[in-house]
Amino acid sequence: MNNETINNSQFTIHNYKIILFLLISWSVFITVACAANNTPSPSTLSSGAPVVVSTSMPTPLSSAPSPPSSAPSPLFERIVNLGVPVGNGATPRHLALNSAVGLVYILTEGLPILQQGNGLSVYDIKAGEFITHTKINSGSPTPLDLQFDPAAGLLYALAQPAYDLPPALAVIDAKTLHVTQEISGVIAIAAANGLLYTATPDKLTTWAAESGRLTERGHADLFPASITGPLAVNPITRRFYLTRAADMAWSIEIFEIVKPGTLTWINSYPTPNNVLTIQPNPATGEVFVVEQTDQDRLLQRLNPDGFPLGQPYRLGPAYNANGLALSPDGQELFFGNGELRPTDPAPGDAAGPALVGLTASDLSPRRRIPLLTNFDDITMDAQTNRVFAVYPYDDLLYVINLADNTTQVIHTVIEIRDALVDEDTGQLFVSDSSQRVRRLDGDTLAVLAERQLDLTAATLHSFDYTFGAGELALDKTRRRLYASGQPAYVFNAGTLTPVAVITTSGQFAPDPDRDRVYLSNCGVTI
């Protein structure tokens, strides 16, 4: 969190002075300050969990240290977190599932400009909320992969510290989320049954997990390659798959796992295309390979030894979507179609981002569930019959219920967009990046009312991107709250019920005395 104060607005509420530190784009805290000779601080607020839609109390943080007694500045009474209660997980990149305990792990990139480092956010499926967020490194590494091995109880997070440095593997205890070991130079990984396979440009290594750490069990030297990975393993068929590329000639090398640490090469599957994903099907022994051409993503089925089964299936455009998930029973494949939403769709036009399900045996379509965006990674939980997917650029976690094909959108980051004091009532209005407006008690900061906008393609960025988006203005006479954005909203100031939606968008400036409201159109026209 960047704690540099960008804008301070000071207001008087009863006997308080409330200073709102609005950190441009990344603010999640409200700091309450009172004069040094003011009344004692109220008791600590009870914690809550306002992840996406919540009427619970904001989560209090520890009070900031008091300034020296000689300092004229006010004493901080408390700092209240109005973001994700356990901490914002910016730029979610990769997913891993611990189905036995109902947890989804998310590897986040953080904000490189702030040198936040990568983090792990933990989502509790049953509770429907984030329960932990922790930092696992520093700087601005690029996350490359996240895998969980139930047999080892370990998470494996692969990230590249800088473009000119080799990737590094972090071995993480899944219970404590502590990094127990780091291995440099690893390019690609595959975990299964207490073993981890790692590849470098010239070596393939097998590791055994023991007491929360990895011990080498064996390695094989490889001919140097310009590209290594992805990897995959099928313990049931005892097959290991290694992707290699040299001089733009791609291939998947297939090995038999003779015993842990001993691999015997049996075949090579050549392809002219980039290999993005390898997904073995333990139920049938088949292997699904996602390849990328200049224009398309293709799905190729292989038998366990790497021989093609039928013709490739087109998944969608070459870019815009990543990830492939297989139901644990091996019956259904899930992927993103990679389509972009039309800027001016015709009535009834169903084009746009969607989750697609295929029957694994013959690749026939089974379902298509529209989404607000595409996604970068995906996993499927058979216990709850849900698919989880992340989209990094809007900090979104999709929770998709396959029983009724419904989707819940959860923000991994919630940032304050604006805060406005109503001097007449002593209350506080706050807007945030989850497209939500709340009315808080000025003394206790208890949530008195809130309004979560229905998330659609039109409202996903209501309080983002547009000039002045999320800024609030109040008409005290008519008790109207104006929220600038795309679209712009007018709310009843008491209930926060929307009374008008202005699709032309822009930044509000009400003039109650003249019975007018001005709206700038993206800061260009009025």
CSV table of N, CA and C in Angstrom, one decimal, residues 399-463:
chain,number,residue,atom,x,y,z
A,399,VAL,N,-17.1,-16.9,-9.8
A,399,VAL,CA,-17.5,-18.2,-9.1
A,399,VAL,C,-18.8,-18.6,-9.9
A,400,ILE,N,-18.6,-19.7,-10.7
A,400,ILE,CA,-19.7,-20.1,-11.6
A,400,ILE,C,-20.3,-21.4,-11.1
A,401,ASN,N,-21.6,-21.3,-10.8
A,401,ASN,CA,-22.3,-22.5,-10.3
A,401,ASN,C,-22.8,-23.3,-11.5
A,402,LEU,N,-22.3,-24.5,-11.7
A,402,LEU,CA,-22.7,-25.3,-12.9
A,402,LEU,C,-24.1,-25.9,-12.7
A,403,ALA,N,-24.6,-25.9,-11.5
A,403,ALA,CA,-26.0,-26.5,-11.3
A,403,ALA,C,-27.0,-25.7,-12.0
A,404,ASP,N,-26.9,-24.3,-12.0
A,404,ASP,CA,-27.9,-23.5,-12.6
A,404,ASP,C,-27.2,-22.5,-13.6
A,405,ASN,N,-25.9,-22.7,-13.9
A,405,ASN,CA,-25.2,-21.8,-14.8
A,405,ASN,C,-25.3,-20.3,-14.5
A,406,THR,N,-25.2,-20.0,-13.2
A,406,THR,CA,-25.2,-18.6,-12.7
A,406,THR,C,-23.8,-18.3,-12.3
A,407,THR,N,-23.5,-17.0,-12.3
A,407,THR,CA,-22.2,-16.4,-12.1
A,407,THR,C,-22.2,-15.4,-11.0
A,408,GLN,N,-21.3,-15.5,-10.0
A,408,GLN,CA,-21.0,-14.5,-9.0
A,408,GLN,C,-19.7,-13.8,-9.3
A,409,VAL,N,-19.7,-12.5,-9.3
A,409,VAL,CA,-18.4,-11.8,-9.6
A,409,VAL,C,-17.9,-11.2,-8.3
A,410,ILE,N,-16.7,-11.5,-7.9
A,410,ILE,CA,-16.1,-11.0,-6.7
A,410,ILE,C,-14.8,-10.2,-7.0
A,411,HIS,N,-14.7,-9.1,-6.4
A,411,HIS,CA,-13.5,-8.2,-6.6
A,411,HIS,C,-12.4,-8.6,-5.6
A,412,THR,N,-11.2,-8.9,-6.2
A,412,THR,CA,-10.1,-9.2,-5.3
A,412,THR,C,-9.5,-7.9,-4.8
A,413,VAL,N,-9.9,-6.8,-5.3
A,413,VAL,CA,-9.4,-5.5,-4.9
A,413,VAL,C,-10.6,-4.6,-4.7
A,414,ILE,N,-10.7,-3.8,-3.6
A,414,ILE,CA,-11.7,-2.8,-3.5
A,414,ILE,C,-11.0,-1.5,-3.1
A,415,GLU,N,-11.1,-0.5,-3.9
A,415,GLU,CA,-10.5,0.8,-3.6
A,415,GLU,C,-11.5,1.9,-3.5
A,416,ILE,N,-11.2,2.8,-2.5
A,416,ILE,CA,-12.1,3.9,-2.3
A,416,ILE,C,-11.9,4.9,-3.5
A,417,ARG,N,-13.1,5.3,-4.1
A,417,ARG,CA,-13.1,6.3,-5.1
A,417,ARG,C,-13.3,7.7,-4.6
A,418,ASP,N,-14.2,7.8,-3.6
A,418,ASP,CA,-14.4,9.2,-3.1
A,418,ASP,C,-15.1,9.0,-1.8
A,419,ALA,N,-15.0,10.1,-0.9
A,419,ALA,CA,-15.7,10.2,0.3
A,419,ALA,C,-16.2,11.6,0.5
A,420,LEU,N,-17.5,11.7,1.0
A,420,LEU,CA,-18.1,13.0,1.1
A,420,LEU,C,-18.9,13.1,2.4
A,421,VAL,N,-18.7,14.2,3.1
A,421,VAL,CA,-19.3,14.4,4.4
A,421,VAL,C,-20.6,15.2,4.2
A,422,ASP,N,-21.6,14.8,4.9
A,422,ASP,CA,-22.9,15.6,4.9
A,422,ASP,C,-22.9,16.3,6.3
A,423,GLU,N,-22.5,17.6,6.3
A,423,GLU,CA,-22.4,18.3,7.5
A,423,GLU,C,-23.7,18.4,8.3
A,424,ASP,N,-24.8,18.4,7.6
A,424,ASP,CA,-26.1,18.5,8.3
A,424,ASP,C,-26.4,17.3,9.1
A,425,THR,N,-26.1,16.1,8.7
A,425,THR,CA,-26.4,14.9,9.4
A,425,THR,C,-25.2,14.3,10.1
A,426,GLY,N,-24.0,14.7,9.8
A,426,GLY,CA,-22.8,14.1,10.3
A,426,GLY,C,-22.5,12.8,9.8
A,427,GLN,N,-23.0,12.5,8.6
A,427,GLN,CA,-22.8,11.2,8.0
A,427,GLN,C,-21.8,11.3,6.9
A,428,LEU,N,-21.4,10.1,6.4
A,428,LEU,CA,-20.3,10.0,5.4
A,428,LEU,C,-20.8,9.1,4.3
A,429,PHE,N,-20.6,9.6,3.0
A,429,PHE,CA,-20.9,8.8,1.9
A,429,PHE,C,-19.5,8.3,1.3
A,430,VAL,N,-19.4,7.1,0.9
A,430,VAL,CA,-18.2,6.5,0.3
A,430,VAL,C,-18.5,5.7,-0.9
A,431,SER,N,-17.8,5.9,-2.0
A,431,SER,CA,-17.9,5.1,-3.2
A,431,SER,C,-16.6,4.3,-3.4
A,432,ASP,N,-16.7,3.1,-4.0
A,432,ASP,CA,-15.5,2.3,-4.2
A,432,ASP,C,-15.6,1.6,-5.5
A,433,SER,N,-14.4,0.9,-5.8
A,433,SER,CA,-14.2,0.4,-7.2
A,433,SER,C,-15.0,-0.9,-7.4
A,434,SER,N,-15.7,-1.4,-6.4
A,434,SER,CA,-16.6,-2.6,-6.6
A,434,SER,C,-18.0,-2.1,-7.1
A,435,GLN,N,-18.1,-0.8,-7.5
A,435,GLN,CA,-19.3,-0.2,-8.0
A,435,GLN,C,-20.3,-0.2,-6.9
A,436,ARG,N,-19.9,0.3,-5.7
A,436,ARG,CA,-20.7,0.3,-4.6
A,436,ARG,C,-20.7,1.7,-3.9
A,437,VAL,N,-21.8,2.1,-3.4
A,437,VAL,CA,-21.9,3.4,-2.6
A,437,VAL,C,-22.4,3.0,-1.2
A,438,ARG,N,-21.8,3.6,-0.2
A,438,ARG,CA,-22.3,3.3,1.2
A,438,ARG,C,-22.5,4.6,2.0
A,439,ARG,N,-23.4,4.6,2.9
A,439,ARG,CA,-23.6,5.7,3.8
A,439,ARG,C,-23.2,5.3,5.2
A,440,LEU,N,-22.3,6.0,5.8
A,440,LEU,CA,-21.7,5.6,7.1
A,440,LEU,C,-22.1,6.6,8.2
A,441,ASP,N,-22.2,6.1,9.4
A,441,ASP,CA,-22.4,6.9,10.6
A,441,ASP,C,-21.1,7.7,10.8
A,442,GLY,N,-21.2,9.0,11.0
A,442,GLY,CA,-20.0,9.8,11.2
A,442,GLY,C,-19.2,9.5,12.4
A,443,ASP,N,-19.9,9.0,13.5
A,443,ASP,CA,-19.2,8.8,14.8
A,443,ASP,C,-18.6,7.4,14.8
A,444,THR,N,-19.4,6.4,14.4
A,444,THR,CA,-19.0,5.0,14.6
A,444,THR,C,-18.5,4.4,13.3
A,445,LEU,N,-18.8,5.0,12.2
A,445,LEU,CA,-18.5,4.5,10.8
A,445,LEU,C,-19.3,3.2,10.5
A,446,ALA,N,-20.3,3.0,11.3
A,446,ALA,CA,-21.2,1.8,11.0
A,446,ALA,C,-21.9,2.1,9.6
A,447,VAL,N,-22.1,1.0,8.9
A,447,VAL,CA,-22.8,1.1,7.6
A,447,VAL,C,-24.3,1.3,7.8
A,448,LEU,N,-24.9,2.4,7.4
A,448,LEU,CA,-26.3,2.7,7.6
A,448,LEU,C,-27.1,2.3,6.3
A,449,ALA,N,-26.5,2.4,5.2
A,449,ALA,CA,-27.1,2.0,3.9
A,449,ALA,C,-26.0,1.7,2.9
A,450,GLU,N,-26.3,0.9,1.9
A,450,GLU,CA,-25.4,0.7,0.8
A,450,GLU,C,-26.1,0.2,-0.4
A,451,ARG,N,-25.5,0.5,-1.5
A,451,ARG,CA,-26.1,0.1,-2.8
A,451,ARG,C,-25.0,-0.5,-3.7
A,452,GLN,N,-25.1,-1.7,-4.0
A,452,GLN,CA,-24.2,-2.4,-5.0
A,452,GLN,C,-24.9,-2.4,-6.3
A,453,LEU,N,-24.2,-1.8,-7.3
A,453,LEU,CA,-24.8,-1.8,-8.7
A,453,LEU,C,-24.8,-3.2,-9.2
A,454,ASP,N,-25.8,-3.5,-9.9
A,454,ASP,CA,-25.8,-4.8,-10.7
A,454,ASP,C,-24.7,-4.8,-11.7
A,455,LEU,N,-23.8,-5.8,-11.6
A,455,LEU,CA,-22.6,-5.8,-12.5
A,455,LEU,C,-23.0,-6.4,-13.8
A,456,THR,N,-23.0,-5.5,-14.8
A,456,THR,CA,-23.2,-5.9,-16.2
A,456,THR,C,-22.1,-5.3,-17.0
A,457,ALA,N,-22.1,-5.6,-18.3
A,457,ALA,CA,-21.1,-5.1,-19.2
A,457,ALA,C,-21.1,-3.6,-19.2
A,458,ALA,N,-22.3,-3.0,-19.0
A,458,ALA,CA,-22.5,-1.5,-19.0
A,458,ALA,C,-22.0,-0.9,-17.7
A,459,THR,N,-22.2,-1.6,-16.5
A,459,THR,CA,-21.9,-1.0,-15.2
A,459,THR,C,-20.5,-1.5,-14.6
A,460,LEU,N,-19.9,-2.4,-15.3
A,460,LEU,CA,-18.6,-3.0,-14.7
A,460,LEU,C,-17.6,-1.9,-14.3
A,461,HIS,N,-17.6,-0.8,-15.1
A,461,HIS,CA,-16.6,0.2,-14.9
A,461,HIS,C,-17.3,1.5,-14.6
A,462,SER,N,-18.4,1.5,-13.9
A,462,SER,CA,-19.1,2.7,-13.6
A,462,SER,C,-18.3,3.7,-12.8
A,463,PHE,N,-17.5,3.2,-11.9
A,463,PHE,CA,-16.7,4.0,-11.0
A,463,PHE,C,-15.2,3.9,-11.3
